[in-house]
Coordinates of C-alpha atoms in Angstrom, one line a residue:
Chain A
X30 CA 111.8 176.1 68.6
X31 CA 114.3 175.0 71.1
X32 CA 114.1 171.7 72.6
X33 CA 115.9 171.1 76.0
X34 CA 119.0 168.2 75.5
X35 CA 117.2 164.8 75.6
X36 CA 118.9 163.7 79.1
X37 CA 118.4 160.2 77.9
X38 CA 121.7 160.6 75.7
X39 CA 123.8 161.4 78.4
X40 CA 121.9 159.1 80.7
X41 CA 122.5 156.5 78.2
X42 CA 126.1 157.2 77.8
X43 CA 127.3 157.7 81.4
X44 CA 126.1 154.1 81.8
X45 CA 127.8 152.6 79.1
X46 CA 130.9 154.4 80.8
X47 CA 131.2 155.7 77.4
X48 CA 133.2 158.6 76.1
X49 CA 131.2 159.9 73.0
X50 CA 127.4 161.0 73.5
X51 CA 126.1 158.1 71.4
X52 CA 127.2 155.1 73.1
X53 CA 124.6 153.1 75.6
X54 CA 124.5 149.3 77.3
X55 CA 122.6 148.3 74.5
X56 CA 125.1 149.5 71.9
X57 CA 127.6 148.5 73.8
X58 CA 126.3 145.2 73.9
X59 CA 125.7 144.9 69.8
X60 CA 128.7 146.4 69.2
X61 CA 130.7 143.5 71.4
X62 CA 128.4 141.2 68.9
X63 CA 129.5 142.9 66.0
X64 CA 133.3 142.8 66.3
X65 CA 132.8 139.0 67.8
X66 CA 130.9 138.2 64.5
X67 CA 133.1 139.6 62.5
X68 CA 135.9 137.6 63.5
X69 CA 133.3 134.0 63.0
X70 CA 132.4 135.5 59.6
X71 CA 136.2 135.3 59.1
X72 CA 137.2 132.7 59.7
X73 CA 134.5 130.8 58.0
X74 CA 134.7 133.0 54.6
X75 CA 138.8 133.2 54.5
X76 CA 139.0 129.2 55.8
X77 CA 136.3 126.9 56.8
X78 CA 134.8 127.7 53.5
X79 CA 136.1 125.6 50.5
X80 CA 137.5 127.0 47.4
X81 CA 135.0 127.1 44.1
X82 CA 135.6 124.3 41.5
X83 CA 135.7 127.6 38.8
X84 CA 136.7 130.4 40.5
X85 CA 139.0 129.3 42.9
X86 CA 140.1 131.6 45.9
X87 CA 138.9 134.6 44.7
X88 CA 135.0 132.9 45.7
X89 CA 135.8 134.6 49.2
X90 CA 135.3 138.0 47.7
X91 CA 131.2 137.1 47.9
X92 CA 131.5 136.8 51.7
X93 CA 131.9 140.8 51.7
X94 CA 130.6 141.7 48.0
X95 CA 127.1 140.0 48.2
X96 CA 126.1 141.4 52.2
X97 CA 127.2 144.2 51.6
X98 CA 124.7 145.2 48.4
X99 CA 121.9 143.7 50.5
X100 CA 122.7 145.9 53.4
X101 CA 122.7 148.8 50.9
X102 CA 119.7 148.0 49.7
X103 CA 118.1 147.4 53.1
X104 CA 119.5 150.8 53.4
X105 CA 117.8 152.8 50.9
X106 CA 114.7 150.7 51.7
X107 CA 114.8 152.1 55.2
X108 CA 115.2 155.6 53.9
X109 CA 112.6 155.5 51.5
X110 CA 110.1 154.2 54.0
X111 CA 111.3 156.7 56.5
X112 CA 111.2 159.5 54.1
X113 CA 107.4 158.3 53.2
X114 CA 106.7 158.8 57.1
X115 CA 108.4 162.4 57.2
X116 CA 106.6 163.8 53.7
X117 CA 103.1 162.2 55.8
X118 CA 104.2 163.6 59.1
X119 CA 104.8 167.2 57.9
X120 CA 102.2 167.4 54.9
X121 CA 100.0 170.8 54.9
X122 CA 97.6 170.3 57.5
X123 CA 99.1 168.1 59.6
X124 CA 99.9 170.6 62.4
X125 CA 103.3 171.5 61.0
X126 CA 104.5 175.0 61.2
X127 CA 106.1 176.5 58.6
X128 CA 109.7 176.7 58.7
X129 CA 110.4 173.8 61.7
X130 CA 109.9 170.7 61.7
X131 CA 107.4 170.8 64.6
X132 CA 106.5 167.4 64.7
X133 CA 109.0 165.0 66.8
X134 CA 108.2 162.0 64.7
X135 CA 109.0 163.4 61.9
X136 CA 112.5 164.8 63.0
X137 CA 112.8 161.4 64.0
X138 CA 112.0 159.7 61.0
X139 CA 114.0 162.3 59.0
X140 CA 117.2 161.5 61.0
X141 CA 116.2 157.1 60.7
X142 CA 116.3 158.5 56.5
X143 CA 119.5 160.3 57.2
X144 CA 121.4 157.5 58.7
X145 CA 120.4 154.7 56.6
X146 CA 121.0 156.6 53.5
X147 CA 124.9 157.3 54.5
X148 CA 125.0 153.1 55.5
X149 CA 123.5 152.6 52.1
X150 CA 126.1 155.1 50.4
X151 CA 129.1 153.1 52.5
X152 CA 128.4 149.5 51.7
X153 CA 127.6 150.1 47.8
X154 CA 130.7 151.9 48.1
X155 CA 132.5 148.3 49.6
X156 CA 130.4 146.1 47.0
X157 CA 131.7 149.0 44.0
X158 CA 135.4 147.9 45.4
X159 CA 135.1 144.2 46.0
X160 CA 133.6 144.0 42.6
X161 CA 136.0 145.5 40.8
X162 CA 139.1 143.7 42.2
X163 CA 136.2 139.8 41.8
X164 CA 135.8 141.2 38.3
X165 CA 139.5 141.3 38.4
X166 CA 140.3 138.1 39.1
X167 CA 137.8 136.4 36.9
X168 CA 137.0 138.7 34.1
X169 CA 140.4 140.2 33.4
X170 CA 139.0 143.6 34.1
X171 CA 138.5 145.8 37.0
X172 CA 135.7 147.5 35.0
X173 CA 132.6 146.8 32.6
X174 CA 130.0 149.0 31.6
X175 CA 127.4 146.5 31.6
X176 CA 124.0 146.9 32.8
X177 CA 124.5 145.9 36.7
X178 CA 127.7 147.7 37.1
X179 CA 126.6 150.6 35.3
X180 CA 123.4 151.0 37.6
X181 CA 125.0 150.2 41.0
X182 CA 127.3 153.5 40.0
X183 CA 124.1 155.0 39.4
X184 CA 122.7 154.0 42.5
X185 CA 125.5 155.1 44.8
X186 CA 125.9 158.7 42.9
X187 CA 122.3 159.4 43.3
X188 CA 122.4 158.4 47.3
X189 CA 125.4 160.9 47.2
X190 CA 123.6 163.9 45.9
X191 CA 120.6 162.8 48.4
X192 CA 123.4 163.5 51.1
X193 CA 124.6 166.5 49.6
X194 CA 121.1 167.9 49.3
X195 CA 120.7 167.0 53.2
X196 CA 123.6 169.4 53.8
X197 CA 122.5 172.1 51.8
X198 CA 121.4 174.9 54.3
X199 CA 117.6 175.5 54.5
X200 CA 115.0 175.3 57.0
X201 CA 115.1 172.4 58.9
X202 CA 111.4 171.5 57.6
X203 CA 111.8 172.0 54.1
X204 CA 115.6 170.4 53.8
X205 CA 113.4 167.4 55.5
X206 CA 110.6 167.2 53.0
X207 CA 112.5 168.0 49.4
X208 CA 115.4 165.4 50.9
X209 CA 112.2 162.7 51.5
X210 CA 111.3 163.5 48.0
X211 CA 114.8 162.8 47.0
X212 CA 114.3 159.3 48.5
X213 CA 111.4 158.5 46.9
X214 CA 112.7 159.3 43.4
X215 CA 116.1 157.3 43.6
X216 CA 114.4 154.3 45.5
X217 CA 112.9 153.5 42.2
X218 CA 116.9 152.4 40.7
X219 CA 116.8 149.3 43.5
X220 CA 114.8 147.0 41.6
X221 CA 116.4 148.2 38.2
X222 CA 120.0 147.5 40.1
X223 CA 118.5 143.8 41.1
X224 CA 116.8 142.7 38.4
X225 CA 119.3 144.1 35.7
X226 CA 120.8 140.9 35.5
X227 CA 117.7 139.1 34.7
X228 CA 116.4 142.0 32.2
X229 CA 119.8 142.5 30.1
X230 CA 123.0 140.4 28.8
X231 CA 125.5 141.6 31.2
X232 CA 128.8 140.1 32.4
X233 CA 127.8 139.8 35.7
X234 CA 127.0 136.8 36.9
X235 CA 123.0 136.1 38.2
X236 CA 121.7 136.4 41.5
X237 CA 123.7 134.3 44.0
X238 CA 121.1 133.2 45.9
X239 CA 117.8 132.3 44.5
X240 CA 114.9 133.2 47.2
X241 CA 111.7 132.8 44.5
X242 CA 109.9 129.7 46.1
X243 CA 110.8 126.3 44.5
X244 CA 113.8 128.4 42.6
X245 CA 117.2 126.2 42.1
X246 CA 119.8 127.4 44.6
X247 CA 123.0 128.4 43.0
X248 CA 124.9 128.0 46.0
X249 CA 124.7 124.9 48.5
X250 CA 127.1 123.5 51.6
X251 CA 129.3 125.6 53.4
X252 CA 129.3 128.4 50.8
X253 CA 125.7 129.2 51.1
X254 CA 125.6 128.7 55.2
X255 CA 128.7 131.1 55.1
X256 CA 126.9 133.7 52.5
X257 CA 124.2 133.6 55.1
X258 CA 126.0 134.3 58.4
X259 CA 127.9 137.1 56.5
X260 CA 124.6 139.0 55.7
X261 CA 123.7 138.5 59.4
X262 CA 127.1 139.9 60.7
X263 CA 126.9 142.9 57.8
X264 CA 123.5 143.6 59.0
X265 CA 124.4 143.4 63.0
X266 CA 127.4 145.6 62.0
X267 CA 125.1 148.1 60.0
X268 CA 122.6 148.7 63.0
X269 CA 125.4 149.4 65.4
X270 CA 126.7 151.8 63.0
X271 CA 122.8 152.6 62.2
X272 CA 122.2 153.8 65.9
X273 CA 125.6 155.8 66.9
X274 CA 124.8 157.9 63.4
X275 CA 121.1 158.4 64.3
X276 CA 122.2 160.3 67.7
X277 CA 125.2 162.3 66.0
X278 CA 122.7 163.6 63.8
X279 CA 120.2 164.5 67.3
X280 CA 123.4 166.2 68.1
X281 CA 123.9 167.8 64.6
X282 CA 120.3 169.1 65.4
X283 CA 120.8 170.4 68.9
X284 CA 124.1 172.4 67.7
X285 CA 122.4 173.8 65.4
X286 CA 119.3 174.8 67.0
X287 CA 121.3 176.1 70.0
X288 CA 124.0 178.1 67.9
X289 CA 120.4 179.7 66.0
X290 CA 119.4 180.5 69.1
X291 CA 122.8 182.3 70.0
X292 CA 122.5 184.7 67.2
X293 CA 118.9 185.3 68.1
X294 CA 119.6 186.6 71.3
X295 CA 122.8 188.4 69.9
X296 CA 120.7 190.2 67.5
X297 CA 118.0 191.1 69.9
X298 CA 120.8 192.7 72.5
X299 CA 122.1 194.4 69.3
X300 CA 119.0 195.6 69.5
X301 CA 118.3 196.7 72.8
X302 CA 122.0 198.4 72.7
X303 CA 120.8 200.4 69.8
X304 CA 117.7 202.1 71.6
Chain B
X53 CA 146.6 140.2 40.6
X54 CA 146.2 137.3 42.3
X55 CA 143.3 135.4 43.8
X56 CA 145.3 135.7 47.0
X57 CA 146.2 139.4 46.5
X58 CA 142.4 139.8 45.6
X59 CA 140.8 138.8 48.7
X60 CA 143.4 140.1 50.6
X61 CA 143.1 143.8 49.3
X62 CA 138.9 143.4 49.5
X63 CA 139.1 142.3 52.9
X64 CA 141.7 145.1 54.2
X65 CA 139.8 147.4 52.5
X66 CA 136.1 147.0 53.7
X67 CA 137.2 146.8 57.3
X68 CA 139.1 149.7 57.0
X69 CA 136.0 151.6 55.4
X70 CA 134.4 150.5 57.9
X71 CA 136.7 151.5 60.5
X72 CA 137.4 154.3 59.4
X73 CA 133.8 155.9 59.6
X74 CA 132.9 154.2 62.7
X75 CA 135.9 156.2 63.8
X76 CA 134.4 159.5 62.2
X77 CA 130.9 158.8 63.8
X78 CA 132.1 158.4 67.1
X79 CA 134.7 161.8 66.9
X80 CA 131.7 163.8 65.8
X81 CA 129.1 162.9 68.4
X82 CA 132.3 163.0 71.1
X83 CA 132.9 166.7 69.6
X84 CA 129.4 167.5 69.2
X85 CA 128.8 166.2 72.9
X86 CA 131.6 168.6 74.4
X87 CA 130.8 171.7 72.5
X88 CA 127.1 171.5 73.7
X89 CA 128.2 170.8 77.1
X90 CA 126.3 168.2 77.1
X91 CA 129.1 165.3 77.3
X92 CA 128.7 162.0 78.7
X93 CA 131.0 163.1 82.0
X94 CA 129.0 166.4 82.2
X95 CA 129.6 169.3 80.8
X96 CA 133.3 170.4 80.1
X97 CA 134.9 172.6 82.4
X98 CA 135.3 176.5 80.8
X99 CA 139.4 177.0 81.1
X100 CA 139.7 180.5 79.2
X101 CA 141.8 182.5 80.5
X102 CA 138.8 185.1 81.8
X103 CA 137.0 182.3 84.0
X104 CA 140.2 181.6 86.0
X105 CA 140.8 182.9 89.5
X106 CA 142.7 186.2 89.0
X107 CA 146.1 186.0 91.2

């Protein structure tokens, strides 16, 4: 099943005056936000922001460290809902054809899982590396096996095979499907990865910010405003990044649907040759 | 390492992770774009040697 090219992505990008085939006004626009965010969230985590009464300078660290496991998590929590609405969208009986993914919601939902899961991968990747140079600074060790550490490398190894088993070659409806199951199995590690801190004696600290109603805040002043306008700038960043990779992968899907249908016709010439 | 060093090397490094596949992202849809002719200025001109005016 061949689809013509949506025109909306070149529509899209010939506005924007852009040069790649995911670029519109609208990402354009967030992606103007994004960079101009960036730069606030700067200068209030590396200056505006006072040093902590403990930990001194290395404090700023939680500007990029703390975002960027929420964005992870809002990540996988994206995928996992996504992948709930492809296994729905092309279960038996649902007017799926075997083989394709026949069903445009579901491709669509499939590349939403896609996308989100390769943020996710990214910014547990960033909160791996902050960590370790924070646990540095303040623990005297780049490195702990203790329960919160341990499980964020589970987490991020698990999102990496989910990748890898995108990329394996099979039929676009089944790759979707066993992928979506995939997601559902390694969602379960997110609250694990949160609440290991509460559950275990680990070396890592609690949760920064306490969101139970009535629960004591850990962080006040500056440092908690700043904490809060670097998740906003991580998450504005994310869905910039969110949107480009969600049309690559329309284009990943085109390519590949259009280079199938190359060897088709190749095969049935071959064919007609032979007679 | 210092605290200095610290935040220094975390900050350096999550923008350029961040860069980095922001950069990749855009190369593959730009690629992607051109080789299905579909490219945001239209599709690309075919410049083999057998589509050129013979002299």
């Amino acid at each position: 099943m061949i689809e013509t090219p949506e025109p909306d992505l070149r529509q899209q990008a010939q506005r924007a005056g852009s040069l790649s085939m995911t670029g519109s006004v609208a990402t354009r626009a967030l992606g103007v936000v994004a960079i101009a965010a960036v730069g606030v969230m700067a200068l209030l985590a590396l200056w505006i922001s006072p040093p902590d009464a403990v930990q001194g300078d290395s404090v700023r660290l939680m500007y990029v460290h703390v975002p960027s496991i929420w964005v992870a998590y809002g990540g996988f929590v994206l995928t996992a809902f996504a992948s709930a609405r492809v296994l729905w969208r092309t279960r038996s009986g649902a007017g799926g054809t075997y083989g394709v993914i026949a069903d445009r919601q579901a491709r669509r939902w499939d590349r939403v899982a896609g996308a989100a899961a390769e943020l996710g991968v990214l910014f547990t990747a960033l909160t791996l590396v902050t960590g370790s140079l924070w646990g540095k600074v303040t623990w005297g060790t780049y490195w702990q096996w203790d329960a919160r550490l341990t499980t964020t490398v589970l987490l991020f190894v698990t999102y990496l095979g989910y990748l890898a088993l995108r990329r394996l070659p099979a039929e676009s409806r089944a790759r979707a499907r066993r992928s979506a199951v995939m997601a559902l199995i390694a969602v379960v590690n997110l609250p694990i990865v949160h609440y290991s801190v509460d559950w275990w004696r680990t070396l890592h600290q609690e949760a920064s910010l306490n969101l139970e109603p009535g629960g004591d805040r850990n962080i006040t002043g500056e440092m908690y405003w700043t904490l809060l306008y670097s998740w906003a700038t991580f998450t504005v960043v994310a869905l910039w990044i969110g949107i480009h990779r969600y049309r690559v992968l329309r284009l990943e899907e085109l390519a590949e649907e259009a280079s199938l249908e190359e060897l088709l016709a190749q095969r049935r010439d071959e064919q007609a040759a032979g007679r | 390492m210092t605290h200095a060093a610290s935040v220094f090397s975390g900050y350096v490094l999550a923008a350029a992770a961040t860069a980095a596949y922001v950069g990749w992202v855009i190369r593959r849809g730009r690629t992607l774009g051109r080789d299905l002719g579909i490219g945001a200025r239209g599709p690309v001109p075919d410049t083999a040697d057998e589509s050129r005016p013979h002299d």
